């Protein structure tokens, strides 16, 4: 690519200077010719000649140029140029994108603890002389920048990324000391036919001077695609990284993020704000264009005063693009562009591992949708949780990652979007194997990231949905090992805190299948959960009919998939005006005795199916008499025929079945709640 002439550069500098910006010309090195032309109008923020090895953890790298203090937050686009000279001759790559931070000091190599970027970026531009690099504009990018070690496991946010190879979707660990500075080209939505591949990679800069940096342009073809552990820095005689920032014409104070879901109002939509003020001379006006649902809304405001637009977006299976332009004599610049914005409903999932709902057997990714969203990360590590403050696509099979929602939540959300045409945001804060005390709020510091409550709450608050949650699901109790009083006390406290903050929410409580795992004979905790409906004003959900049960968790087929369907049916009834017949979990009201027969009166008259063999899951307390037959009666009751007169029997227990087995189900396949009821 030809180098810009001195006259052209002088004109560019004069133009930007007239707008109140200071621009540094790019390197005079001939290798940078391509980057020079592409970086016209940008300020050089940072420049560094990379060594062959570095140990920069919690240390500022020795930049030869550092203008970040002067730039501050005054930029609306960022660019990177990596120049190499080595075995394949002179190589360079230029890439620019929408900013992923508002602090110029965070644009370079991430060397400080907690400095982690792992997110999609928009409007990616790429130019290079390296074969295999996809050049052009309007692409979608993904940044992976941190001082941490990392592994090849995926977040699920990058289509076509590998879960076993270092590539465009890796996962930082809590262990510091290695470092990643990578920019990738990816598909804009999931699924996508676009291959995920690196644009530039600089790795191993925060570990030890005894280790060699790993770097490259494009994809490595003889090892990890992102050049991890290639240890090849010494093969290059030049290794220069230059970071650019384009001076802002407009300072934004409000604008939705990419992929943001905005809770819909009672009129089935929302009015997100775009606000700010013009900061550069020569701009006469700003123009906002909002495109989506088959129309474009246009708003303008003069440059002389702060502006604030509140366009209307409608909830539905479409998304919106927001594009803000600065306009004046010789100026027609897009200063901010956001894509994938939707309006819909928000749900929270909380509890133990069956709320996390990892992939145990069978995948749920077929249920994922561009209209299922999430915000932040469900990671249990405070050091990682607090760094993720962007919107993602919701994923089903992976836990503790950005966008992780769990398998049954993904299924439920997909049923809502498909049935009612409403996008859904899913916030999963669950943590496997923990007692109810683990989930409590630190009342002094509610957003305490060392607490489970604080990690979830901070995500809800940062995303702007805390007071607009539509429903909360609670699946927890295995860890209490049938200690009903501890469980009820802890849940009562937790529910009270939720209700002070998620004021619009409806609350749904699952009766656990076992407590502890692999034990259905204990019944005290599950009976206490069954009573939470009337005592705490929550809606009960059942798990007794899910046959894909391994004694503690569930497979997707015949497990979390059906759990999602049954949950959807109840949510549809409660929140979307859906049908009510055959939806509620069968719930006993009383047990009466007549000779060698017991009658279990149910709270609804929904017809039930009694599967063969279910009698073995009933037992009497205080008597050795057994149940020999169970039949459903048209009056809304179960008739239990006994092996004899139950002299001394004080209560009837239905404990459900451990693992796969028979159940008593309603029209939606939902099983009879486990219970322990006195015989009258």
CSV table of N, CA, C and O in Angstrom, one decimal, residues 236-294:
chain,number,residue,atom,x,y,z
A,236,UNK,N,12.0,-12.4,14.8
A,236,UNK,CA,11.7,-11.1,14.1
A,236,UNK,C,12.7,-10.1,14.5
A,236,UNK,O,13.1,-10.0,15.7
A,237,UNK,N,13.2,-9.3,13.6
A,237,UNK,CA,14.1,-8.2,13.9
A,237,UNK,C,13.4,-6.9,14.2
A,237,UNK,O,14.0,-6.0,14.8
A,238,UNK,N,12.1,-6.8,13.9
A,238,UNK,CA,11.3,-5.7,14.3
A,238,UNK,C,10.0,-6.2,14.8
A,238,UNK,O,9.4,-7.1,14.2
A,239,UNK,N,9.5,-5.6,15.9
A,239,UNK,CA,8.3,-6.0,16.5
A,239,UNK,C,7.6,-4.7,17.1
A,239,UNK,O,7.8,-4.4,18.3
A,240,UNK,N,6.9,-4.0,16.3
A,240,UNK,CA,6.4,-2.7,16.8
A,240,UNK,C,4.9,-2.7,16.8
A,240,UNK,O,4.2,-3.1,15.9
A,241,UNK,N,4.4,-2.3,18.0
A,241,UNK,CA,2.9,-2.1,18.1
A,241,UNK,C,2.7,-0.6,18.3
A,241,UNK,O,3.2,0.0,19.2
A,242,UNK,N,1.7,-0.1,17.5
A,242,UNK,CA,1.3,1.3,17.7
A,242,UNK,C,-0.2,1.3,17.9
A,242,UNK,O,-1.0,0.6,17.2
A,243,UNK,N,-0.6,2.1,18.9
A,243,UNK,CA,-2.0,2.2,19.3
A,243,UNK,C,-2.5,3.6,19.0
A,243,UNK,O,-1.9,4.6,19.3
A,244,UNK,N,-3.7,3.6,18.4
A,244,UNK,CA,-4.3,4.9,17.9
A,244,UNK,C,-5.6,5.2,18.5
A,244,UNK,O,-6.4,4.2,18.9
A,245,UNK,N,-6.0,6.4,18.7
A,245,UNK,CA,-7.3,6.8,19.1
A,245,UNK,C,-7.8,8.0,18.2
A,245,UNK,O,-7.0,8.9,18.0
A,246,UNK,N,-9.0,7.9,17.7
A,246,UNK,CA,-9.5,9.0,16.9
A,246,UNK,C,-10.2,10.0,17.8
A,246,UNK,O,-11.1,9.7,18.5
A,247,UNK,N,-9.8,11.2,17.7
A,247,UNK,CA,-10.4,12.3,18.6
A,247,UNK,C,-11.9,12.4,18.4
A,247,UNK,O,-12.4,12.4,17.3
A,248,UNK,N,-12.6,12.6,19.5
A,248,UNK,CA,-14.0,12.7,19.5
A,248,UNK,C,-14.5,14.0,19.0
A,248,UNK,O,-13.9,15.0,19.2
A,249,UNK,N,-15.6,14.0,18.3
A,249,UNK,CA,-16.3,15.2,18.0
A,249,UNK,C,-17.5,15.4,18.9
A,249,UNK,O,-18.0,16.5,19.1
A,250,UNK,N,-17.9,14.3,19.5
A,250,UNK,CA,-19.1,14.4,20.4
A,250,UNK,C,-18.8,13.6,21.7
A,250,UNK,O,-18.2,12.5,21.6
A,251,UNK,N,-19.2,14.1,22.8
A,251,UNK,CA,-19.0,13.4,24.1
A,251,UNK,C,-20.4,12.8,24.4
A,251,UNK,O,-21.4,13.5,24.6
A,252,UNK,N,-20.4,11.4,24.5
A,252,UNK,CA,-21.7,10.7,24.8
A,252,UNK,C,-21.8,10.5,26.3
A,252,UNK,O,-20.8,10.1,27.0
A,253,UNK,N,-23.0,10.7,26.8
A,253,UNK,CA,-23.3,10.4,28.2
A,253,UNK,C,-24.3,9.2,28.4
A,253,UNK,O,-24.3,8.6,29.4
A,254,UNK,N,-25.1,9.0,27.3
A,254,UNK,CA,-26.0,7.9,27.3
A,254,UNK,C,-26.1,7.3,25.9
A,254,UNK,O,-26.2,8.0,24.9
A,255,UNK,N,-26.0,6.0,25.8
A,255,UNK,CA,-26.3,5.3,24.6
A,255,UNK,C,-26.3,3.8,24.9
A,255,UNK,O,-25.4,3.3,25.6
A,256,UNK,N,-27.3,3.0,24.4
A,256,UNK,CA,-27.3,1.6,24.6
A,256,UNK,C,-26.1,0.9,24.1
A,256,UNK,O,-25.5,1.2,23.1
A,257,UNK,N,-25.6,-0.2,24.8
A,257,UNK,CA,-24.6,-1.0,24.4
A,257,UNK,C,-25.0,-1.9,23.2
A,257,UNK,O,-26.2,-2.2,23.0
A,258,UNK,N,-24.1,-2.4,22.5
A,258,UNK,CA,-24.4,-3.5,21.5
A,258,UNK,C,-25.0,-4.7,22.2
A,258,UNK,O,-24.7,-5.0,23.4
A,259,UNK,N,-26.0,-5.3,21.6
A,259,UNK,CA,-26.7,-6.5,22.1
A,259,UNK,C,-27.6,-6.2,23.3
A,259,UNK,O,-28.1,-7.2,23.9
A,260,UNK,N,-27.8,-5.0,23.7
A,260,UNK,CA,-28.5,-4.7,24.9
A,260,UNK,C,-30.0,-5.1,24.8
A,260,UNK,O,-30.6,-4.8,23.8
A,261,UNK,N,-30.5,-5.7,25.8
A,261,UNK,CA,-32.0,-5.9,26.0
A,261,UNK,C,-32.5,-4.9,27.0
A,261,UNK,O,-32.0,-4.8,28.1
A,262,UNK,N,-33.5,-4.1,26.5
A,262,UNK,CA,-34.1,-3.1,27.4
A,262,UNK,C,-35.5,-3.6,27.8
A,262,UNK,O,-36.3,-4.0,26.9
A,263,UNK,N,-35.7,-3.7,29.1
A,263,UNK,CA,-37.0,-4.2,29.5
A,263,UNK,C,-38.2,-3.5,28.9
A,263,UNK,O,-38.2,-2.2,28.8
A,264,UNK,N,-39.2,-4.2,28.4
A,264,UNK,CA,-40.3,-3.5,27.8
A,264,UNK,C,-41.3,-3.0,28.8
A,264,UNK,O,-41.4,-3.5,29.9
A,265,UNK,N,-42.0,-1.9,28.4
A,265,UNK,CA,-42.9,-1.3,29.3
A,265,UNK,C,-44.3,-1.9,29.0
A,265,UNK,O,-44.5,-2.8,28.2
A,266,UNK,N,-45.4,-1.3,29.6
A,266,UNK,CA,-46.7,-1.8,29.5
A,266,UNK,C,-47.3,-1.6,28.1
A,266,UNK,O,-48.3,-2.1,27.7
A,267,UNK,N,-46.6,-0.7,27.2
A,267,UNK,CA,-47.0,-0.5,25.9
A,267,UNK,C,-46.2,-1.4,24.9
A,267,UNK,O,-46.1,-1.1,23.7
A,268,UNK,N,-45.5,-2.4,25.4
A,268,UNK,CA,-44.7,-3.3,24.6
A,268,UNK,C,-43.5,-2.7,23.9
A,268,UNK,O,-43.3,-2.9,22.7
A,269,UNK,N,-42.8,-1.9,24.6
A,269,UNK,CA,-41.6,-1.3,24.0
A,269,UNK,C,-40.8,-0.6,25.0
A,269,UNK,O,-40.9,-0.7,26.2
A,270,UNK,N,-39.9,0.3,24.5
A,270,UNK,CA,-39.0,1.1,25.4
A,270,UNK,C,-38.5,2.3,24.7
A,270,UNK,O,-38.6,2.4,23.5
A,271,UNK,N,-38.0,3.2,25.5
A,271,UNK,CA,-37.5,4.5,25.0
A,271,UNK,C,-36.1,4.7,25.5
A,271,UNK,O,-35.8,5.5,26.4
A,272,UNK,N,-35.1,4.0,24.9
A,272,UNK,CA,-33.7,4.2,25.3
A,272,UNK,C,-33.2,5.5,25.0
A,272,UNK,O,-33.6,6.1,23.9
A,273,UNK,N,-32.3,6.1,25.8
A,273,UNK,CA,-31.8,7.5,25.6
A,273,UNK,C,-30.5,7.4,24.9
A,273,UNK,O,-29.6,6.6,25.1
A,274,UNK,N,-30.3,8.4,24.0
A,274,UNK,CA,-29.0,8.8,23.4
A,274,UNK,C,-28.7,10.2,23.7
A,274,UNK,O,-29.5,11.1,23.3
A,275,UNK,N,-27.7,10.5,24.5
A,275,UNK,CA,-27.5,11.9,25.0
A,275,UNK,C,-26.0,12.2,25.0
A,275,UNK,O,-25.1,11.3,25.1
A,276,UNK,N,-25.7,13.5,25.0
A,276,UNK,CA,-24.4,14.0,25.0
A,276,UNK,C,-24.3,15.4,24.6
A,276,UNK,O,-25.3,16.2,24.6
A,277,UNK,N,-23.1,15.8,24.1
A,277,UNK,CA,-22.9,17.2,23.6
A,277,UNK,C,-21.7,17.2,22.6
A,277,UNK,O,-20.8,16.4,22.7
A,278,UNK,N,-21.8,18.2,21.7
A,278,UNK,CA,-20.7,18.3,20.7
A,278,UNK,C,-19.5,19.0,21.4
A,278,UNK,O,-19.7,19.9,22.2
A,279,UNK,N,-18.3,18.4,21.1
A,279,UNK,CA,-17.1,18.9,21.8
A,279,UNK,C,-16.1,19.5,20.8
A,279,UNK,O,-15.1,20.0,21.3
A,280,UNK,N,-16.4,19.5,19.5
A,280,UNK,CA,-15.4,20.0,18.5
A,280,UNK,C,-16.0,21.1,17.7
A,280,UNK,O,-17.2,21.1,17.3
A,281,UNK,N,-15.2,22.0,17.4
A,281,UNK,CA,-15.6,23.1,16.5
A,281,UNK,C,-15.8,22.6,15.1
A,281,UNK,O,-15.2,21.6,14.7
A,282,UNK,N,-16.7,23.2,14.4
A,282,UNK,CA,-17.0,22.8,13.0
A,282,UNK,C,-18.1,21.9,12.8
A,282,UNK,O,-18.6,21.6,11.7
A,283,UNK,N,-18.7,21.4,13.9
A,283,UNK,CA,-19.8,20.5,13.9
A,283,UNK,C,-21.1,21.4,14.1
A,283,UNK,O,-21.2,22.1,15.1
A,284,UNK,N,-22.0,21.3,13.1
A,284,UNK,CA,-23.2,22.1,13.2
A,284,UNK,C,-24.3,21.4,13.9
A,284,UNK,O,-25.2,22.0,14.6
A,285,UNK,N,-24.4,20.1,13.8
A,285,UNK,CA,-25.5,19.3,14.3
A,285,UNK,C,-25.2,17.8,14.5
A,285,UNK,O,-24.2,17.4,13.9
A,286,UNK,N,-26.0,17.2,15.3
A,286,UNK,CA,-25.9,15.7,15.4
A,286,UNK,C,-27.1,15.1,14.9
A,286,UNK,O,-28.2,15.7,15.0
A,287,UNK,N,-27.0,13.9,14.3
A,287,UNK,CA,-28.1,13.2,13.7
A,287,UNK,C,-28.1,11.8,14.2
A,287,UNK,O,-27.1,11.1,14.1
A,288,UNK,N,-29.3,11.4,14.8
A,288,UNK,CA,-29.4,10.0,15.2
A,288,UNK,C,-30.4,9.3,14.3
A,288,UNK,O,-31.5,9.7,14.0
A,289,UNK,N,-29.9,8.1,13.8
A,289,UNK,CA,-30.8,7.3,13.0
A,289,UNK,C,-31.0,5.9,13.7
A,289,UNK,O,-30.0,5.3,14.0
A,290,UNK,N,-32.2,5.5,13.9
A,290,UNK,CA,-32.5,4.3,14.6
A,290,UNK,C,-33.3,3.4,13.6
A,290,UNK,O,-34.4,3.8,13.1
A,291,UNK,N,-32.7,2.3,13.2
A,291,UNK,CA,-33.2,1.5,12.2
A,291,UNK,C,-33.6,0.1,12.7
A,291,UNK,O,-32.8,-0.5,13.4
A,292,UNK,N,-34.8,-0.3,12.5
A,292,UNK,CA,-35.3,-1.6,12.9
A,292,UNK,C,-36.8,-1.8,12.7
A,292,UNK,O,-37.5,-0.8,12.6
A,293,UNK,N,-37.2,-3.0,12.7
A,293,UNK,CA,-38.7,-3.3,12.5
A,293,UNK,C,-39.2,-2.6,11.3
A,293,UNK,O,-40.4,-2.1,11.3
A,294,UNK,N,-38.4,-2.6,10.2
A,294,UNK,CA,-38.9,-2.1,8.9
A,294,UNK,C,-39.0,-0.6,8.8
A,294,UNK,O,-39.6,-0.1,7.8
